[in-house]
CSV table of C-alpha atoms in Angstrom, one decimal:
chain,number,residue,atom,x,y,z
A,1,UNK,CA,-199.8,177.3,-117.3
A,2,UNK,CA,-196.6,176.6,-115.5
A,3,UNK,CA,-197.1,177.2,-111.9
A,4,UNK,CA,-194.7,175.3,-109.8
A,5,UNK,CA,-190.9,174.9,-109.9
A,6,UNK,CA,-189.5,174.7,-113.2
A,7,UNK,CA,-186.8,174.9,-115.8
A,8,UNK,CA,-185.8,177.0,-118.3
A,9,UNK,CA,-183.0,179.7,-120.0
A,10,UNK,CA,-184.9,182.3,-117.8
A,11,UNK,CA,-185.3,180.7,-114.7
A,12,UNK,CA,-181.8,179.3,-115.0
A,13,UNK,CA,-180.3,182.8,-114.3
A,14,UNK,CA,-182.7,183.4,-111.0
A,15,UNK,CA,-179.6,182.5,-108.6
A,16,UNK,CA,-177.7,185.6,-110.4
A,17,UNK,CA,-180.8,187.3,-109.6
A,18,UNK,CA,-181.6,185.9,-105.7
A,19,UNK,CA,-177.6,186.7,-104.9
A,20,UNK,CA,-178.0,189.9,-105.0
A,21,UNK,CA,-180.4,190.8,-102.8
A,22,UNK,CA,-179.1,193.2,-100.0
A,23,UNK,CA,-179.5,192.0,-96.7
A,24,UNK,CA,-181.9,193.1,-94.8
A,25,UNK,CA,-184.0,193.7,-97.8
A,26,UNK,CA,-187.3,195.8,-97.3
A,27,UNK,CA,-189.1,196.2,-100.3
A,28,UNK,CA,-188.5,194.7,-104.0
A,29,UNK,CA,-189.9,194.4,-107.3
A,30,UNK,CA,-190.2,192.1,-110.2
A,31,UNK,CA,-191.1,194.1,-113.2
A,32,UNK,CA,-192.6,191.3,-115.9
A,33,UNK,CA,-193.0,188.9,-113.1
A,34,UNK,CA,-194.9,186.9,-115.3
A,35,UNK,CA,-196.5,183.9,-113.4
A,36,UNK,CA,-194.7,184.6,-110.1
A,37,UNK,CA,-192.3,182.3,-109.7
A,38,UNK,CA,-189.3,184.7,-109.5
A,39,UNK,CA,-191.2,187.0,-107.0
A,40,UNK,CA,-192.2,183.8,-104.9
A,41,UNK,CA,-188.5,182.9,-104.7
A,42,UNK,CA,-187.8,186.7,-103.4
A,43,UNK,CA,-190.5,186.1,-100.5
A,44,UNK,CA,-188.1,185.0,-98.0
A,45,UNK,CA,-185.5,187.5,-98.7
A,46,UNK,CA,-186.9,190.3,-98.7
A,47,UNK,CA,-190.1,191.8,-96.2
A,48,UNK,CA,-192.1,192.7,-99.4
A,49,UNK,CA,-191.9,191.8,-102.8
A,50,UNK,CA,-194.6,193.0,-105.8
A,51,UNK,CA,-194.9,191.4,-109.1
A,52,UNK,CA,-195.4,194.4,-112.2
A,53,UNK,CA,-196.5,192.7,-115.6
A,54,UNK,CA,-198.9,193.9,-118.1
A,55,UNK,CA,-200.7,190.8,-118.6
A,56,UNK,CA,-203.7,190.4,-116.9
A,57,UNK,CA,-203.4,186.1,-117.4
A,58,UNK,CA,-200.5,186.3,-116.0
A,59,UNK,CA,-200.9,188.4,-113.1
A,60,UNK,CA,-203.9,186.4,-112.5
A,61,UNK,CA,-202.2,183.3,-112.7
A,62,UNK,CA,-199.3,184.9,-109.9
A,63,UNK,CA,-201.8,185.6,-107.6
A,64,UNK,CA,-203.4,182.2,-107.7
A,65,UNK,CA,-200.3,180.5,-107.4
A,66,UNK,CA,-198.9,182.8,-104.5
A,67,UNK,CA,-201.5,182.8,-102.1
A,68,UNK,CA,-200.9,182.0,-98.4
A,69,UNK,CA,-197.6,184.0,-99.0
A,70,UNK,CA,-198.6,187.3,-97.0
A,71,UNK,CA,-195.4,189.4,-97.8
A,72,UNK,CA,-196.4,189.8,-102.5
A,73,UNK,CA,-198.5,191.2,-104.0
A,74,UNK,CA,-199.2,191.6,-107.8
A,75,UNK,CA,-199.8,195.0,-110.3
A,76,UNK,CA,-201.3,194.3,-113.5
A,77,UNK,CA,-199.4,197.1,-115.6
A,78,UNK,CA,-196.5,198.2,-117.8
A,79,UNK,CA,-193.5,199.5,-116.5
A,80,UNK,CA,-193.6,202.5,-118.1
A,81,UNK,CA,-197.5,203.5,-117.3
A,82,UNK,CA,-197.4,202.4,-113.6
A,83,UNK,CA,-196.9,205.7,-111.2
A,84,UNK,CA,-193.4,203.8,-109.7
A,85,UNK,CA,-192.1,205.7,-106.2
A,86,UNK,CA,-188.9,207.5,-106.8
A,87,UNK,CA,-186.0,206.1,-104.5
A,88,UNK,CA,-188.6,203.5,-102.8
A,89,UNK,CA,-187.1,200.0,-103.6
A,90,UNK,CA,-184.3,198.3,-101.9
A,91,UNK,CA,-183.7,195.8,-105.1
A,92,UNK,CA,-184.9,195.8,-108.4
A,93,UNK,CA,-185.2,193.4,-110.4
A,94,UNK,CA,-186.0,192.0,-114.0
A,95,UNK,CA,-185.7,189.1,-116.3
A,96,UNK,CA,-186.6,188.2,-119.3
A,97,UNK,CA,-188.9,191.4,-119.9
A,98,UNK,CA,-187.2,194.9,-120.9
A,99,UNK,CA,-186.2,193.3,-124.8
A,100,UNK,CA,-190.4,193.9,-124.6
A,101,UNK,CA,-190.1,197.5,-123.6
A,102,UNK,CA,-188.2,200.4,-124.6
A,103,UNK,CA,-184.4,200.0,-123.0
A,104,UNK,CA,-183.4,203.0,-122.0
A,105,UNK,CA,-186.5,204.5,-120.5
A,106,UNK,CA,-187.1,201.2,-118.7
A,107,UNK,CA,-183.7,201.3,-117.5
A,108,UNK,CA,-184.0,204.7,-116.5
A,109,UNK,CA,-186.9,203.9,-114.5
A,110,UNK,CA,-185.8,201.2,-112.7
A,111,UNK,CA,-182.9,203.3,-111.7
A,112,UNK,CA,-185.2,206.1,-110.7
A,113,UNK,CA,-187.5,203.3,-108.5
A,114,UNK,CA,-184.0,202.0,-106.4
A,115,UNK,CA,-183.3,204.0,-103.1
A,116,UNK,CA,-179.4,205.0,-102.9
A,117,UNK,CA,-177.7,202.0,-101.8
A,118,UNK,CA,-180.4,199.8,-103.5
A,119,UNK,CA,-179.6,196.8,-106.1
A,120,UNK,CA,-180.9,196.3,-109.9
A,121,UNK,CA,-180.5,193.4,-111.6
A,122,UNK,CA,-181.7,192.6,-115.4
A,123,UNK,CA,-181.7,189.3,-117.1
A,124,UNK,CA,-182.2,190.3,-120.8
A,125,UNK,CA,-181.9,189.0,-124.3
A,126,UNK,CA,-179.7,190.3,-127.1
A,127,UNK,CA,-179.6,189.5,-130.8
A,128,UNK,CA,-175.9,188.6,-132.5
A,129,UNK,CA,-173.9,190.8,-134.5
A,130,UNK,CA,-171.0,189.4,-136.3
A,131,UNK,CA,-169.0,186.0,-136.5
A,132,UNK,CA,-167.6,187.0,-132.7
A,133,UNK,CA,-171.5,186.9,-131.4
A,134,UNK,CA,-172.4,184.3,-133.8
A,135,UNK,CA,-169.5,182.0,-132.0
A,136,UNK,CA,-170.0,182.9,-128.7
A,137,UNK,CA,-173.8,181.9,-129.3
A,138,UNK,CA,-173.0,178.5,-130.8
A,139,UNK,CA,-170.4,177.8,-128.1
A,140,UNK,CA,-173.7,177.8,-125.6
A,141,UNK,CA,-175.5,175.1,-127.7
A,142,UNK,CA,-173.6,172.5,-125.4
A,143,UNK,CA,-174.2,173.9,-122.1
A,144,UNK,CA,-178.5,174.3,-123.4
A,145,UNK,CA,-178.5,170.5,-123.7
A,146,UNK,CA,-176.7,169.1,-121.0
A,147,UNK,CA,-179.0,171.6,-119.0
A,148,UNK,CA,-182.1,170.4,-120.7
A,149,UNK,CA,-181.0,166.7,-120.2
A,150,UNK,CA,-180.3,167.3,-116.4
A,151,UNK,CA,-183.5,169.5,-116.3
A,152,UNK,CA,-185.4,167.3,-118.6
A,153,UNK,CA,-188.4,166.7,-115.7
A,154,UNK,CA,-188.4,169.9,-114.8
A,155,UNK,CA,-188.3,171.9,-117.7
A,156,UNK,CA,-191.8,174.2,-118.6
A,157,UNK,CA,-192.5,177.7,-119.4
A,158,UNK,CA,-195.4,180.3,-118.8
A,159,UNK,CA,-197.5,180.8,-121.2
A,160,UNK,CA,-196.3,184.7,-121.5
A,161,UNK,CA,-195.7,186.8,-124.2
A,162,UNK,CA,-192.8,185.7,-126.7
A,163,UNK,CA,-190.5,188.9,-128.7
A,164,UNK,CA,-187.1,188.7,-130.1
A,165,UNK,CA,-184.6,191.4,-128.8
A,166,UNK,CA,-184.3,194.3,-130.9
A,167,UNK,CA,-180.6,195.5,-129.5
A,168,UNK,CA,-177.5,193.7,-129.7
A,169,UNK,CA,-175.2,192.5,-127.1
A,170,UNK,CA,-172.6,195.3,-127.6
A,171,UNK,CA,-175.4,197.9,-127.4
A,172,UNK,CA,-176.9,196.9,-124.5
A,173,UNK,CA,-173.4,197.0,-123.1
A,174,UNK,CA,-173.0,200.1,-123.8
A,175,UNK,CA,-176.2,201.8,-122.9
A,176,UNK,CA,-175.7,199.7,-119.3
A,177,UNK,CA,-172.7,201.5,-119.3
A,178,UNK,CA,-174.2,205.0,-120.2
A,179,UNK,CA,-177.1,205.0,-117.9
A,180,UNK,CA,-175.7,203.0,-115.1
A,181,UNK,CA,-172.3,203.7,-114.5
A,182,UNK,CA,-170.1,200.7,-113.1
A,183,UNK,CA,-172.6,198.1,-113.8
A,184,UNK,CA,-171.5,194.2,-114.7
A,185,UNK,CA,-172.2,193.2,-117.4
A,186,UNK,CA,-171.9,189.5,-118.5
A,187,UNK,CA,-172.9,187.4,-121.3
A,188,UNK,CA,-173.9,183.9,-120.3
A,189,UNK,CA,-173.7,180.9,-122.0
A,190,UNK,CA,-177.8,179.8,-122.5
A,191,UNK,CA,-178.4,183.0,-124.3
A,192,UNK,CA,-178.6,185.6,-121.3
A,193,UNK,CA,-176.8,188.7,-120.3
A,194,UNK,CA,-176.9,189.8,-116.7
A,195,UNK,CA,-176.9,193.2,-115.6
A,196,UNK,CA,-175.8,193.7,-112.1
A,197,UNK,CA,-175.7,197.4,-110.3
A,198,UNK,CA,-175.9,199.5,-107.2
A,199,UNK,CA,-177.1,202.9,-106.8
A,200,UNK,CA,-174.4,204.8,-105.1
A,201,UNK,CA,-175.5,206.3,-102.0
């Protein structure tokens, strides 16, 4: 397994992720955290950071690779069974994970989790629906391997759970949209939408 610094489409997208954390940050979560390495990148911005993901391997391998950090820790369940604290969390995050979960109810429990004022953030995956998609998607195939050629020491990947995305990129637009009002969306060249959005206060 990947444990270290590494490359990849995800991990690509973690500065969207790590520039939006409030300052000041108290507590924040990584829901499918995966091996860690998103969550040990949060460490130093924020007082406490905890790692969700349903797989035992993988929360086992996060909690190997994190130790000596004393501000993480790491729950081994789904989003949608673990008892989350209402209006707890100062930033939210997630990448990579809800196209394995159902959208809206994740969404709607990650909103739930933020306190007013607080920050989510989703990194997801969308499938393409017409020649528009279809284009935009081969317009990224240049960006992927100059990134790959740059990255080309550093590239690896978790050995975590692998899905294609059910939902398209206009309807997770406009679900966002729907449950989150005034959230930014953007498609991204490698693949990757971004979900940006604070809970008003």
């Amino acid at each position: 397994m990947m444990t270290g610094d590494y490359w990849n489409h995800n991990t690509h997208y973690h500065g969207v992720v790590l520039r939006s954390v409030p300052r000041g940050c108290g507590e924040a979560l990584d829901v499918g955290c995966g091996d860690g390495l998103l969550v040990r990148r949060l460490a130093p911005r924020a007082a406490h950071v905890t790692g969700l993901d349903r797989s035992p391997e993988m929360v086992a391998e996060a909690a190997r690779a994190s130790e000596g950090l004393g501000n993480v820790d790491f729950v081994e369940a789904g989003l949608l069974e673990y008892d989350l604290p209402e209006d707890f969390y100062d930033f939210v995050c997630s990448v990579a994970a809800i196209h394995h979960m159902d959208f809206v109810k994740s969404l709607t429990a990650m909103r739930g989790a933020l306190r007013p004022g607080g920050t989510l953030v989703v990194i997801g995956l969308a499938n393409n629906k017409g020649p528009r998609d279809r284009a935009y998607s081969a317009a990224g195939l240049p960006a992927h391997y100059l990134h790959r050629l740059r990255n080309r020491r550093r590239a690896g990947s978790p050995d975590a759970p692998v899905m294609d995305p059910d939902m398209t990129w206009g309807e997770v637009r406009d679900e966002a949209q729907r449950l989150l009002p005034g959230a930014v969306f953007r498609r991204h060249l490698l693949w990757r939408y971004s979900l940006v959005w604070r809970k008003p206060r």
